[in-house]
Short mmCIF file of C-alpha atoms and ligand atoms in Angstrom, two decimals:
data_model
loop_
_atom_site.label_atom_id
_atom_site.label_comp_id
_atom_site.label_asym_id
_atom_site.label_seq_id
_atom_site.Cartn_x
_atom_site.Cartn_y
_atom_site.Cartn_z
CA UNK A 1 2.01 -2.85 24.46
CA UNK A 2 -0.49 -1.32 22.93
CA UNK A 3 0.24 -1.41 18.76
CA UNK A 4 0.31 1.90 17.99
CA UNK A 5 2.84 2.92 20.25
CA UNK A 6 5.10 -0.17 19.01
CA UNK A 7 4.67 1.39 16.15
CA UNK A 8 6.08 4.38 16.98
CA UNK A 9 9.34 2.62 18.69
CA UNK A 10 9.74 1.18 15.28
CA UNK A 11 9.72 3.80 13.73
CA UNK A 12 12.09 5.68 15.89
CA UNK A 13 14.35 2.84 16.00
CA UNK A 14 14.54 2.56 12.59
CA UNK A 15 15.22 6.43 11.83
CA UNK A 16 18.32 6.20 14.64
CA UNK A 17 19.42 2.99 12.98
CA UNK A 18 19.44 4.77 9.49
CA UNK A 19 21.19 7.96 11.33
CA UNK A 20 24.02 5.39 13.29
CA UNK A 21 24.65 4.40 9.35
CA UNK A 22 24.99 7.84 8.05
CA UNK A 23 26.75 8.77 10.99
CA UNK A 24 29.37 5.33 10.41
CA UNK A 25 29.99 6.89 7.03
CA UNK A 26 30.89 10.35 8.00
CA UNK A 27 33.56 9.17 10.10
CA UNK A 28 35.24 6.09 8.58
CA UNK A 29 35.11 7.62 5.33
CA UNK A 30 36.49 10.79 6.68
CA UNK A 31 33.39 12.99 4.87
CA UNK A 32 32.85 15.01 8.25
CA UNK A 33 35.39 14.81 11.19
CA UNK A 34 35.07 18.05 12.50
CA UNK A 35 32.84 17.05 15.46
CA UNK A 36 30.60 20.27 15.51
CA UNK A 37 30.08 19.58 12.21
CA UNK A 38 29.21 16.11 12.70
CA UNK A 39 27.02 16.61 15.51
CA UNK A 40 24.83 18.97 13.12
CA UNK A 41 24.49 16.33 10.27
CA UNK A 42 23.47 13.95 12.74
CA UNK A 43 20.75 15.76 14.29
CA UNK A 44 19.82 17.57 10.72
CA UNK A 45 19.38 13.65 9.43
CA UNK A 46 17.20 13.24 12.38
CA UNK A 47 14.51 15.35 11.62
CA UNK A 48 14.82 14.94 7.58
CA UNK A 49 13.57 11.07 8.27
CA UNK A 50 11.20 12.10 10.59
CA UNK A 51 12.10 11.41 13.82
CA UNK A 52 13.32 14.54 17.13
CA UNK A 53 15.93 14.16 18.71
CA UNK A 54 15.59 12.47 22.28
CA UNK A 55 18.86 14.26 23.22
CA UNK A 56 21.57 16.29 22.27
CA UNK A 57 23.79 13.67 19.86
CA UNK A 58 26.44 12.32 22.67
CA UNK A 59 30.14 12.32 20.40
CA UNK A 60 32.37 10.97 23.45
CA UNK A 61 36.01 10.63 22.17
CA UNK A 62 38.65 7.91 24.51
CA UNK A 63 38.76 8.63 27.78
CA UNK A 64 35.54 10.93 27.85
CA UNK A 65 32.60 8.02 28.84
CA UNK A 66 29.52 10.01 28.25
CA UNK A 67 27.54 13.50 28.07
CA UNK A 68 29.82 15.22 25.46
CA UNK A 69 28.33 17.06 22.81
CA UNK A 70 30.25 19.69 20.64
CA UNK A 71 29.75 23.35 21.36
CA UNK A 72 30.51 26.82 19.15
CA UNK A 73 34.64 26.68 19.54
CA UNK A 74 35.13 23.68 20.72
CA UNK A 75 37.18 22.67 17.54
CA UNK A 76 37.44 19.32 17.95
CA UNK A 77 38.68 17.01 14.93
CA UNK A 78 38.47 13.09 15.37
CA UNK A 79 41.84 11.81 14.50
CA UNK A 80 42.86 8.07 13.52
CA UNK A 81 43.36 6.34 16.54
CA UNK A 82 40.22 7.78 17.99
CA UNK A 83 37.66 5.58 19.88
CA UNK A 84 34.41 7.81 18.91
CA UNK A 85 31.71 7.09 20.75
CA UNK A 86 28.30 7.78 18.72
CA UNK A 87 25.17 7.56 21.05
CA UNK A 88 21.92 9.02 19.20
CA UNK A 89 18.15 8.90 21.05
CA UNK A 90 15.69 9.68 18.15
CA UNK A 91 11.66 10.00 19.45
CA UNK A 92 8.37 9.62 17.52
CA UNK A 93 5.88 11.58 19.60
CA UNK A 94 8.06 10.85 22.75
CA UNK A 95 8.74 7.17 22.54
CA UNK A 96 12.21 6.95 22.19
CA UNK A 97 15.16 5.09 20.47
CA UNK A 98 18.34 5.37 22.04
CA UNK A 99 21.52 3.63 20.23
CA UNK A 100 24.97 3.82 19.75
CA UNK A 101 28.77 2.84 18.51
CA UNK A 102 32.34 3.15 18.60
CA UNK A 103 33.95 3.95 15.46
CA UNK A 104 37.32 4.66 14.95
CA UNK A 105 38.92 5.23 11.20
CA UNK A 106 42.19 2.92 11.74
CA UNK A 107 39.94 0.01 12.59
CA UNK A 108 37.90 -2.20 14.53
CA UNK A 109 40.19 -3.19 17.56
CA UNK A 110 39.33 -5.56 20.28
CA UNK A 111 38.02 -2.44 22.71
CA UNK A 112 35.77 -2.06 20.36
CA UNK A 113 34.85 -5.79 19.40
CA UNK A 114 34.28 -6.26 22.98
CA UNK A 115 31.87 -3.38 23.53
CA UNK A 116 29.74 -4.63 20.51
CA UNK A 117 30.26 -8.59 21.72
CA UNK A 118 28.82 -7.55 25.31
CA UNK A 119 26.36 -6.35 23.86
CA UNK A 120 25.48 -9.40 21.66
CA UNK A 121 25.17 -11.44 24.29
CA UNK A 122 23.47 -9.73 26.74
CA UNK A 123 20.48 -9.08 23.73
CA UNK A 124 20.58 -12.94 23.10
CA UNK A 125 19.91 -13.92 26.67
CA UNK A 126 16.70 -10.91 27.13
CA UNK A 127 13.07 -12.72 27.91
CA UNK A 128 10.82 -11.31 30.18
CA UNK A 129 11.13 -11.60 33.87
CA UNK A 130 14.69 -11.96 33.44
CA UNK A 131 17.03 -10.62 36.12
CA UNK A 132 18.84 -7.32 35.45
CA UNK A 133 22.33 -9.04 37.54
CA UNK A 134 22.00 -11.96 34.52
CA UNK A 135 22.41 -8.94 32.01
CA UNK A 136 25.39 -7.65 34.37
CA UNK A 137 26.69 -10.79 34.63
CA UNK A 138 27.05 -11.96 31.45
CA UNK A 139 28.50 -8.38 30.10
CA UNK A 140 31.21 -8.35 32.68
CA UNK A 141 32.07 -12.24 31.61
CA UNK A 142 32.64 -11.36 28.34
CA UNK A 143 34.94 -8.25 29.52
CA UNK A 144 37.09 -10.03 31.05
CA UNK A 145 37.39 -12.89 28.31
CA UNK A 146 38.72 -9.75 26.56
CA UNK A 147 41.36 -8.60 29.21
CA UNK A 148 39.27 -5.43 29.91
CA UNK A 149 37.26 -3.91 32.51
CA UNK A 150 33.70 -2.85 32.36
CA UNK A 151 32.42 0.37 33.53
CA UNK A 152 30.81 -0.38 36.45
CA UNK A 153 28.97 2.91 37.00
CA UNK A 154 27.29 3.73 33.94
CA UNK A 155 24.34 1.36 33.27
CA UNK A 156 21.21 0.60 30.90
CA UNK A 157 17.99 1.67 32.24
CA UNK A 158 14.04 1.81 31.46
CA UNK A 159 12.69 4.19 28.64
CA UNK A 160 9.06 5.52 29.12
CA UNK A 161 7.25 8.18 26.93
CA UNK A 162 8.99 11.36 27.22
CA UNK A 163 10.74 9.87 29.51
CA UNK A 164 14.86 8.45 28.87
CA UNK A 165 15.94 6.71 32.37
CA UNK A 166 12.79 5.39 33.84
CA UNK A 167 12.07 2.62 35.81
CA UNK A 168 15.14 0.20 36.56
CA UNK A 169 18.90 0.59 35.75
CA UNK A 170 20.46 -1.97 34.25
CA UNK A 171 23.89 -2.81 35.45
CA UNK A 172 26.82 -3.80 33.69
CA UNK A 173 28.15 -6.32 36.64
CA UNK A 174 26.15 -9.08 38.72
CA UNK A 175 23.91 -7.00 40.95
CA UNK A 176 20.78 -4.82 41.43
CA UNK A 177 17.59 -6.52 42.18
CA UNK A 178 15.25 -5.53 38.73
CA UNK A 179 13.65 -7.68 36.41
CA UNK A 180 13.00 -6.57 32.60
CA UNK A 181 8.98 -6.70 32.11
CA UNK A 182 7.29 -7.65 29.31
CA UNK A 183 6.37 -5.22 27.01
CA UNK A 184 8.43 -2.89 28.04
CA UNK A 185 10.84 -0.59 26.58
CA UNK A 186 14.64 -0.73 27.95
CA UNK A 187 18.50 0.52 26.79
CA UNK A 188 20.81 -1.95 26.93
CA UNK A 189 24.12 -0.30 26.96
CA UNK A 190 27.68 -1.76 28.20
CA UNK A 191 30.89 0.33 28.16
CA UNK A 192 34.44 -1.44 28.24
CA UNK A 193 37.74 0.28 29.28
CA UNK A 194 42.11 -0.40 29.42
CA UNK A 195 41.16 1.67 32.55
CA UNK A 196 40.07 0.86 35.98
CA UNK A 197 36.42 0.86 35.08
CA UNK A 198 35.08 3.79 36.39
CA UNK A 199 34.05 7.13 35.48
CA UNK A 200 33.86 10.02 37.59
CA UNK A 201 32.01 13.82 36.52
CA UNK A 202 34.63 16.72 34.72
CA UNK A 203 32.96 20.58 35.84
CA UNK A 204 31.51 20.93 32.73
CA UNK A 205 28.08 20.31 31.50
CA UNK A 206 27.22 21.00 27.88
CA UNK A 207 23.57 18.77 28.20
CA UNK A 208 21.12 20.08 30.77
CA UNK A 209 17.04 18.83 31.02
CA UNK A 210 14.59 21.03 32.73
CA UNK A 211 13.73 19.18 36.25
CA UNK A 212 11.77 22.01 38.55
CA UNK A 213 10.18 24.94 37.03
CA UNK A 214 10.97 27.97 39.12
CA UNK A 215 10.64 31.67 39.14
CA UNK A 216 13.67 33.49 38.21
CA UNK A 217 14.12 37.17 36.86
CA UNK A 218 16.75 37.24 34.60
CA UNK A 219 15.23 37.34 30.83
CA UNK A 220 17.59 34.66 29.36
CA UNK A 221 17.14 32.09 32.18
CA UNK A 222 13.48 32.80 31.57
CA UNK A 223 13.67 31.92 27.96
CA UNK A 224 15.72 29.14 29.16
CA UNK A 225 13.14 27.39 30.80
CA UNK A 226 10.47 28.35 27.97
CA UNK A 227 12.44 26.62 25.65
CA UNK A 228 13.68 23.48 27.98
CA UNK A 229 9.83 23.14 28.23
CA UNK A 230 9.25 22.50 24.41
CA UNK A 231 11.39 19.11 25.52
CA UNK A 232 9.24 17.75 27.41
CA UNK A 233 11.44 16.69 30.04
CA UNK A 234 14.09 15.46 27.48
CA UNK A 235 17.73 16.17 27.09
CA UNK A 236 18.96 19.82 25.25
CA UNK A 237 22.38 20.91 24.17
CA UNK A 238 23.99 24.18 25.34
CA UNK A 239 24.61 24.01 21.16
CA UNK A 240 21.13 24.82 20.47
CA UNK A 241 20.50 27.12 22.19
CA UNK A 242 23.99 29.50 20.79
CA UNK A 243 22.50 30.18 18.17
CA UNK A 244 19.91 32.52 19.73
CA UNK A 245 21.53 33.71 22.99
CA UNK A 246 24.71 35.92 23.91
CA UNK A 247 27.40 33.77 24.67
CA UNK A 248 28.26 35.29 28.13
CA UNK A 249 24.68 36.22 29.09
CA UNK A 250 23.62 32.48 28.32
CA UNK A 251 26.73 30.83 30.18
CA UNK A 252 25.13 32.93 33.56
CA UNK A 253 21.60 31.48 33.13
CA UNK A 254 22.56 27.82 32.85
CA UNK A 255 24.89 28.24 35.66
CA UNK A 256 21.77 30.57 37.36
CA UNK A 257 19.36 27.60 36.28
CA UNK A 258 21.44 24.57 37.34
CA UNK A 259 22.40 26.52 40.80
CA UNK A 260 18.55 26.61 41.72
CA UNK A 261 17.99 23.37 40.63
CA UNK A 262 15.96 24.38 37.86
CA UNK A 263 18.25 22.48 35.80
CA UNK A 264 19.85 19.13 35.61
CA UNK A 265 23.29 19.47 34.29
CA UNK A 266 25.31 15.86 32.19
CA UNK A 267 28.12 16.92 33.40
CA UNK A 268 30.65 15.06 31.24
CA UNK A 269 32.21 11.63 32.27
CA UNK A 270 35.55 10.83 31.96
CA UNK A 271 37.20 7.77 32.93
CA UNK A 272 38.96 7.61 36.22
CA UNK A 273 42.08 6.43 35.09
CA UNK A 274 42.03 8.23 31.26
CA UNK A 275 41.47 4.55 30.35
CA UNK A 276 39.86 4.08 26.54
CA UNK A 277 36.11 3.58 26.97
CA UNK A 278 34.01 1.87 24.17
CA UNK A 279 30.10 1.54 23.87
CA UNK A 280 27.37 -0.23 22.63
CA UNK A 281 23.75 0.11 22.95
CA UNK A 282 20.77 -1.05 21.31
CA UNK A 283 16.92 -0.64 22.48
CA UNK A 284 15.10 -3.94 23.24
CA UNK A 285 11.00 -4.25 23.70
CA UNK A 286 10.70 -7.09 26.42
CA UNK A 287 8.91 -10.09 24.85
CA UNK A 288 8.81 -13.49 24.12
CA UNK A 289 10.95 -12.77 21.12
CA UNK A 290 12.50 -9.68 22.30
CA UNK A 291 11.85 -6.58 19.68
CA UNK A 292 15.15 -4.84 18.92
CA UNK A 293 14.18 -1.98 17.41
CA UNK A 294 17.44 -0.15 16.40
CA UNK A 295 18.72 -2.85 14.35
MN1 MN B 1 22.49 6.17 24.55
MN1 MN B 2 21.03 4.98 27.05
#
């Protein structure tokens, strides 16, 4: 990799590790638990050290896995017991950090140890050429040391300029037939459930990323794509784009927009069985000595 563009991983990894710290004192010191709220300080702290965010700040809370991100009304305020999933992608001119945590204010449990010791071990065993099942394997060993389950369909996957799942996923069991390459940039991320281990879509989708540019008439969905364009093929939140749109006119062009398949809509993931989900992820440049650049 070329040194100027490790540079800029560094850099973003170090502005979402700064964030993940801000973000760790929000909620455990109970400053900010108003999860609107929190999702705007996040993202604010983004761009005040420098960094754009690679997507929408994901705040999943228990038995919601992935792809939630707050939205005008949605009033939601973490509460004690909470598992709160904190997963923040911060880019420097499109080269991408992607991170994240499980907090919860009454403590550390072992859900949570267990998310951040799969992790652990799967970074410790990284070199290049090595098998993406190895990852899998090892991550679903340490599960079930803990008595839990993994989730077996979310998974890790390749980052590339502009560019979040690229390449290869990485799976959090034994399988799939990918190697990790040196010098390249990946997301390591294992999830751990009380559940069966699965997660399956909810109908709603608050995260949507431009796929096909069509035409379409109506003014808003037009703007839509205009603005989907500024991110490059990245992640936005329905959240940023309230604050210039009619509610009701901009609910009909995403659903317009995601019905052409101008749009790809997150829908949110919940786990199967309402289980408790936990997550960990840190970004890893493939090397001798593997870079981890959000640490
Ligand atoms: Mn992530
Ligand atoms: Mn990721």
């Amino acid at each position: 990799m070329e040194k100027e563009i490790l540079e800029k991983y560094k850099k973003a990894g170090e502005i979402a590790k700064e964030v993940m710290e801000y973000a760790e004192k929000l909620i455990i010191k109970q400053l900010c638990l108003n999860v609107f709220e929190l999702a705007e300080k996040i993202e604010a702290k983004i761009l005040e050290l420098g960094g754009k965010p690679a997507f929408p700040v994901n705040i999943s809370i228990n038995e919601i896995a992935a792809h939630y991100t707050p939205c005008k009304g949605d009033n939601i305020v973490i509460k004690e017991n909470d598992y709160v999933k904190v997963d923040i992608g911060v880019h420097v001119d499109g080269y991408i950090a992607d991170t994240a945590k499980t907090f919860r204010i009454a403590g550390k449990d072992e859900l949570i140890k267990c998310s951040e010791e799969m992790l652990k071990q799967a970074l410790k065993i990284i070199y290049p050429g090595i098998e993406v099942k190895e990852i899998g394997r090892v991550v679903s060993e340490v599960a079930e040391s803990y008595g839990f389950r993994v989730v077996t369909n979310l998974t890790g996957h390749g980052l590339e300029r502009y560019n979040l799942h690229a390449g290869i996923t990485i799976p959090n069991i034994p399988s799939g037939s990918g190697i990790l390459e040196k010098g390249k940039a990946y997301a390591i991320e294992p999830f751990c459930t009380t559940g069966q281990g699965a997660v399956k879509d909810s109908n709603r989708a608050v995260i949507f990323m431009l796929i096909s540019e069509k035409p379409v008439r109506m003014p808003e969905a037009r703007k839509i794509i205009e603005i989907a364009k500024s991110y490059k093929g990245l992640p936005f939140a329905k959240r940023w784009l309230e604050k210039e749109f009619n509610p009701i006119k901009l609910e009909i062009a995403l659903n317009q927009l995601v019905n052409l398949g101008v749009l790809h809509p997150f829908y949110i993931l919940k786990e199967v069985s309402n289980g408790n989900v936990a997550q960990a992820e840190h970004t890893v440049i493939v090397d001798e000595k593997p870079i981890i650049t959000t640490t």
